[in-house]
Each structure stands twice: as C-alpha cells, then as structure tokens.
Amino acid sequence: MTRTIPNPAQPPKQMLSEQVYAQLRNAIMRGEYAPGAALKPQDLAKQHGVSLAVVREALVRLVGEGLAERLTNRGFAVPAFSAHRWQQIGEARRTIEPVLLRMSIERGDVDWEGDVRAAHHRLARTPAFTPPDDEYYSEAWAEAHRVFHRTLLQGCGNPVLLETFDRLWVASELARRWSAHRNPERDGVDEHRRLEEAALARDPDTAADILTRHLTLTTAALAEQEGAG
C-alpha cells in the first residue's frame, strides 16, 4: 500500500484556510470590497495561491460571521447594505443587548465591575478620530468600543447569548465602516460615561434605557447616511 508523505514545506490545509480567512476578513472590514461585491472562489484561490477547498472553507467561516453571503448558484458575496438591512440589525441589537445588560447587572461580580471600569477608561482615553482619515473612526477606537460594549454584557455569564452579540456586532461594524462619518451633534463620550455609571450603580432600568437610546441613535444615523449616499 502506497502512503503519501506530507511535504514539510507546504503548510497544512487548516493553517492555509486560517490565513486566507484572516486576510479576507481584514480586507472586507477595511472596505476593500464594496457592499454586494462577488467573492469568487476560483479568483481568490489564484490570488492567494491555494486550493479551492481552502478558499471555500475560509468563505464558509466568513458566512458564519455574517461577513459574507452564500448566493444560490452564484457562489459568495460581501453582504449588500441597505437602510432596511441596517434597521433589522438595529432592531435585533435593541431587543437582545438591553436584556443581556440587565442580566449582567444582576449576575456580575466585583471582577466584572473592575473589567467594566477598565474597558470604559480605555475607550475614553482612545481618540475616536485620527489624521489623516479623521472622518472615520480609528481602528484603535473601534476595538476599544467593541470591548467596552461586550464587557458590559459578559457579566450575564451566558456564552451562547454572547455569541449572538458578537455576530450582530460584526454586522454592525461592517455597516459602520461603510457609512459612519463624524457626527458633531452627538456626544458619544457622555453616552458611554452614563452607560458605565448606570451599570456600576446596579440600576438595570436606567442602564437598559440608556443602552436602548444609544443603539437607536446609531441605527438612525447610519440609515440616514445610507439613504443619502
């Protein structure tokens, strides 16, 4: 019986798939692919110098994160963006996140409180806009923003619900990368400060109300910008 001896110079399929996934994810999040743009496995395989199987595995993973869509008989594509789609994402977040925040306030321990304080401190000290692209949120601020919101909710202690938040956040962030511009009329710093204070004061009603309003303002702003584009 003939045994195939692996080529030590060739990375295993799983490692190649991870690399292609990471590169595609970064490219999509940076806006290198327009909303609705086709993600053709054959072209991507040639571009990255890997097999179709490796590319398809990476694309399926992106579909699972909401960063790609599987099209019937047409392969894969970056999700199309519309005001209606953004409204749906916003509605889902307003339904789920205030509930998780209430659970966190009820269940979170002193370590959770410390994590919330630290996450808010980092967010407050990270510039939201940096030259030369000071019309769009900086990468550092976007990550600090994600960490703050997730830390607020992680006290709920339910990883399944947090996975739902993660997926919705990615979809929201993708829309933000395409549409978010500086809004001088909105005081996001104050919104986040009030959100932290209400959570650490163990006031679930106030915290949930502030979060709901925070999400509502974001949904409205991005929907308006998409409609004007």
CSV table of C-alpha atoms in Angstrom, one decimal:
chain,number,residue,atom,x,y,z
A,1,MET,CA,0.0,0.0,0.0
A,2,THR,CA,1.3,3.4,-1.0
A,3,ARG,CA,1.5,6.1,1.6
A,4,THR,CA,1.5,9.8,0.8
A,5,ILE,CA,4.3,11.5,2.6
A,6,PRO,CA,3.3,15.1,3.5
A,7,ASN,CA,5.5,17.8,2.1
A,8,PRO,CA,7.0,19.6,5.1
A,9,ALA,CA,7.4,22.8,3.1
A,10,GLN,CA,3.7,23.1,2.5
A,11,PRO,CA,1.5,24.4,5.4
A,12,PRO,CA,-1.4,22.1,6.3
A,13,LYS,CA,-4.8,22.9,4.9
A,14,GLN,CA,-6.1,24.2,8.2
A,15,MET,CA,-3.3,26.7,8.5
A,16,LEU,CA,-3.8,27.9,4.9
A,17,SER,CA,-7.5,28.3,5.5
A,18,GLU,CA,-6.9,30.3,8.6
A,19,GLN,CA,-4.5,32.6,6.7
A,20,VAL,CA,-6.9,33.1,3.8
A,21,TYR,CA,-9.8,33.7,6.2
A,22,ALA,CA,-7.8,36.3,8.2
A,23,GLN,CA,-6.7,38.1,5.0
A,24,LEU,CA,-10.2,38.2,3.5
A,25,ARG,CA,-11.8,39.3,6.8
A,26,ASN,CA,-9.4,42.2,7.1
A,27,ALA,CA,-10.0,43.2,3.5
A,28,ILE,CA,-13.7,43.2,3.9
A,29,MET,CA,-13.6,45.1,7.2
A,30,ARG,CA,-11.2,47.7,5.6
A,31,GLY,CA,-13.8,48.3,2.9
A,32,GLU,CA,-11.6,46.8,0.1
A,33,TYR,CA,-14.7,45.0,-1.2
A,34,ALA,CA,-17.8,47.1,-1.9
A,35,PRO,CA,-21.2,46.0,-0.5
A,36,GLY,CA,-22.5,43.2,-2.6
A,37,ALA,CA,-19.2,42.5,-4.3
A,38,ALA,CA,-18.7,38.9,-5.6
A,39,LEU,CA,-16.2,36.7,-3.7
A,40,LYS,CA,-15.3,34.2,-6.5
A,41,PRO,CA,-13.5,31.1,-5.1
A,42,GLN,CA,-11.5,30.5,-8.3
A,43,ASP,CA,-10.2,34.0,-8.4
A,44,LEU,CA,-9.4,34.0,-4.7
A,45,ALA,CA,-7.6,30.7,-5.0
A,46,LYS,CA,-5.4,32.1,-7.7
A,47,GLN,CA,-4.8,35.3,-5.8
A,48,HIS,CA,-3.8,33.5,-2.6
A,49,GLY,CA,-2.0,30.6,-4.3
A,50,VAL,CA,-4.2,27.9,-2.5
A,51,SER,CA,-6.7,25.3,-3.5
A,52,LEU,CA,-10.4,25.9,-4.0
A,53,ALA,CA,-11.1,23.7,-0.9
A,54,VAL,CA,-9.0,26.1,1.3
A,55,VAL,CA,-10.8,29.2,-0.1
A,56,ARG,CA,-14.3,27.6,0.3
A,57,GLU,CA,-13.5,26.7,3.9
A,58,ALA,CA,-12.5,30.3,4.6
A,59,LEU,CA,-15.6,31.7,2.9
A,60,VAL,CA,-17.9,29.4,4.8
A,61,ARG,CA,-16.4,30.7,8.0
A,62,LEU,CA,-17.0,34.3,6.9
A,63,VAL,CA,-20.6,33.4,6.1
A,64,GLY,CA,-20.9,32.2,9.7
A,65,GLU,CA,-19.7,35.5,11.0
A,66,GLY,CA,-22.0,37.5,8.7
A,67,LEU,CA,-19.2,38.9,6.6
A,68,ALA,CA,-20.1,37.0,3.5
A,69,GLU,CA,-23.3,35.6,2.0
A,70,ARG,CA,-23.8,32.3,0.1
A,71,LEU,CA,-25.7,33.0,-3.1
A,72,THR,CA,-27.9,30.4,-4.7
A,73,ASN,CA,-26.0,29.0,-7.7
A,74,ARG,CA,-23.8,32.2,-7.7
A,75,GLY,CA,-21.1,31.5,-5.1
A,76,PHE,CA,-20.3,34.0,-2.4
A,77,ALA,CA,-20.5,37.8,-2.0
A,78,VAL,CA,-20.0,40.5,0.5
A,79,PRO,CA,-23.3,41.3,2.2
A,80,ALA,CA,-25.3,44.0,0.4
A,81,PHE,CA,-26.0,47.0,2.6
A,82,SER,CA,-29.3,48.9,2.7
A,83,ALA,CA,-31.2,51.0,5.2
A,84,HIS,CA,-33.7,48.2,5.6
A,85,ARG,CA,-31.0,45.7,6.5
A,86,TRP,CA,-29.4,48.1,8.9
A,87,GLN,CA,-32.8,48.7,10.6
A,88,GLN,CA,-33.1,44.9,11.0
A,89,ILE,CA,-29.7,44.7,12.7
A,90,GLY,CA,-30.5,47.6,14.9
A,91,GLU,CA,-33.8,46.1,15.9
A,92,ALA,CA,-32.1,42.8,16.8
A,93,ARG,CA,-29.5,44.6,18.9
A,94,ARG,CA,-32.1,46.7,20.7
A,95,THR,CA,-34.0,43.5,21.5
A,96,ILE,CA,-31.1,41.5,22.8
A,97,GLU,CA,-28.5,43.8,24.3
A,98,PRO,CA,-30.6,45.5,27.0
A,99,VAL,CA,-31.7,42.1,28.2
A,100,LEU,CA,-28.1,40.9,28.5
A,101,LEU,CA,-27.2,44.1,30.3
A,102,ARG,CA,-29.9,43.6,32.8
A,103,MET,CA,-28.6,40.0,33.3
A,104,SER,CA,-25.0,41.3,33.7
A,105,ILE,CA,-26.1,43.9,36.3
A,106,GLU,CA,-27.9,41.1,38.2
A,107,ARG,CA,-25.2,38.5,38.0
A,108,GLY,CA,-21.9,40.4,37.5
A,109,ASP,CA,-19.4,40.2,40.4
A,110,VAL,CA,-16.7,42.6,41.5
A,111,ASP,CA,-14.4,41.4,38.8
A,112,TRP,CA,-17.0,42.3,36.2
A,113,GLU,CA,-17.2,45.8,37.8
A,114,GLY,CA,-13.4,46.2,37.5
A,115,ASP,CA,-13.5,45.0,33.9
A,116,VAL,CA,-16.2,47.5,33.0
A,117,ARG,CA,-14.3,50.4,34.6
A,118,ALA,CA,-11.1,49.4,32.8
A,119,ALA,CA,-12.8,49.0,29.4
A,120,HIS,CA,-14.5,52.4,29.8
A,121,HIS,CA,-11.3,54.0,30.8
A,122,ARG,CA,-9.6,52.7,27.7
A,123,LEU,CA,-12.4,53.8,25.5
A,124,ALA,CA,-12.5,57.3,27.0
A,125,ARG,CA,-8.7,57.7,26.5
A,126,THR,CA,-8.6,56.4,22.9
A,127,PRO,CA,-9.0,59.1,20.2
A,128,ALA,CA,-12.1,58.3,18.1
A,129,PHE,CA,-10.6,60.1,15.0
A,130,THR,CA,-7.0,60.3,13.9
A,131,PRO,CA,-5.4,62.0,11.0
A,132,PRO,CA,-5.4,61.7,8.0
A,133,ASP,CA,-8.7,59.8,7.9
A,134,ASP,CA,-10.3,61.8,10.7
A,135,GLU,CA,-13.7,61.5,9.1
A,136,TYR,CA,-13.9,57.8,10.1
A,137,TYR,CA,-13.5,56.1,13.4
A,138,SER,CA,-9.9,54.9,14.1
A,139,GLU,CA,-9.1,51.2,14.3
A,140,ALA,CA,-8.0,51.6,17.9
A,141,TRP,CA,-11.2,53.3,19.0
A,142,ALA,CA,-13.4,50.8,17.1
A,143,GLU,CA,-11.7,47.9,19.1
A,144,ALA,CA,-12.0,49.8,22.4
A,145,HIS,CA,-15.6,50.5,21.6
A,146,ARG,CA,-16.3,46.8,20.9
A,147,VAL,CA,-14.5,45.7,24.1
A,148,PHE,CA,-16.5,48.2,26.3
A,149,HIS,CA,-19.9,47.1,25.0
A,150,ARG,CA,-19.0,43.4,25.2
A,151,THR,CA,-17.6,43.8,28.7
A,152,LEU,CA,-20.8,45.4,29.9
A,153,LEU,CA,-22.7,42.3,28.7
A,154,GLN,CA,-20.3,39.5,29.6
A,155,GLY,CA,-21.4,39.5,33.2
A,156,CYS,CA,-24.5,37.7,32.0
A,157,GLY,CA,-22.5,34.5,32.1
A,158,ASN,CA,-24.2,33.0,29.0
A,159,PRO,CA,-21.7,32.3,26.2
A,160,VAL,CA,-24.5,31.4,23.7
A,161,LEU,CA,-26.1,34.8,24.1
A,162,LEU,CA,-22.7,36.5,23.9
A,163,GLU,CA,-22.0,34.7,20.6
A,164,THR,CA,-25.2,36.3,19.3
A,165,PHE,CA,-23.9,39.7,20.4
A,166,ASP,CA,-20.6,39.0,18.6
A,167,ARG,CA,-22.3,38.2,15.3
A,168,LEU,CA,-24.5,41.2,15.5
A,169,TRP,CA,-21.6,43.5,16.4
A,170,VAL,CA,-19.6,42.3,13.4
A,171,ALA,CA,-22.6,43.1,11.1
A,172,SER,CA,-23.0,46.5,12.8
A,173,GLU,CA,-19.3,47.3,12.5
A,174,LEU,CA,-19.3,46.3,8.8
A,175,ALA,CA,-22.1,48.8,8.2
A,176,ARG,CA,-20.3,51.4,10.3
A,177,ARG,CA,-17.1,51.0,8.2
A,178,TRP,CA,-19.1,51.7,5.0
A,179,SER,CA,-21.2,54.5,6.4
A,180,ALA,CA,-20.1,56.1,9.6
A,181,HIS,CA,-18.9,59.7,9.5
A,182,ARG,CA,-18.2,62.2,12.2
A,183,ASN,CA,-21.3,63.5,13.8
A,184,PRO,CA,-20.5,66.7,15.7
A,185,GLU,CA,-24.0,66.8,17.2
A,186,ARG,CA,-23.7,63.6,19.1
A,187,ASP,CA,-21.9,63.3,22.4
A,188,GLY,CA,-20.8,59.6,22.3
A,189,VAL,CA,-18.4,60.2,25.2
A,190,ASP,CA,-21.2,61.2,27.5
A,191,GLU,CA,-23.4,58.3,26.3
A,192,HIS,CA,-20.7,55.8,27.2
A,193,ARG,CA,-20.0,57.5,30.6
A,194,ARG,CA,-23.7,57.4,31.6
A,195,LEU,CA,-23.9,53.8,30.5
A,196,GLU,CA,-21.0,52.8,32.7
A,197,GLU,CA,-22.3,54.8,35.7
A,198,ALA,CA,-25.8,53.2,35.5
A,199,ALA,CA,-24.3,49.7,35.1
A,200,LEU,CA,-22.0,50.0,38.1
A,201,ALA,CA,-24.7,51.6,40.1
A,202,ARG,CA,-26.6,48.4,39.6
A,203,ASP,CA,-29.5,50.3,38.1
A,204,PRO,CA,-30.9,47.9,35.4
A,205,ASP,CA,-33.8,50.1,34.3
A,206,THR,CA,-31.7,53.2,33.7
A,207,ALA,CA,-28.9,51.3,32.1
A,208,ALA,CA,-31.2,49.5,29.7
A,209,ASP,CA,-32.9,52.7,28.8
A,210,ILE,CA,-29.5,54.4,28.1
A,211,LEU,CA,-28.3,51.5,26.0
A,212,THR,CA,-31.6,51.3,24.0
A,213,ARG,CA,-31.3,55.1,23.2
A,214,HIS,CA,-27.6,54.7,22.4
A,215,LEU,CA,-28.4,51.9,19.9
A,216,THR,CA,-31.4,53.8,18.5
A,217,LEU,CA,-29.3,56.9,17.7
A,218,THR,CA,-26.7,54.7,16.0
A,219,THR,CA,-29.3,52.9,13.8
A,220,ALA,CA,-30.9,56.2,12.8
A,221,ALA,CA,-27.6,57.9,11.9
A,222,LEU,CA,-26.3,55.1,9.7
A,223,ALA,CA,-29.7,54.6,8.0
A,224,GLU,CA,-29.8,58.3,7.2
A,225,GLN,CA,-26.3,58.3,5.8
A,226,GLU,CA,-27.0,55.2,3.6
A,227,GLY,CA,-30.1,56.8,2.3
A,228,ALA,CA,-28.2,60.0,1.4
A,229,GLY,CA,-25.4,58.1,-0.3
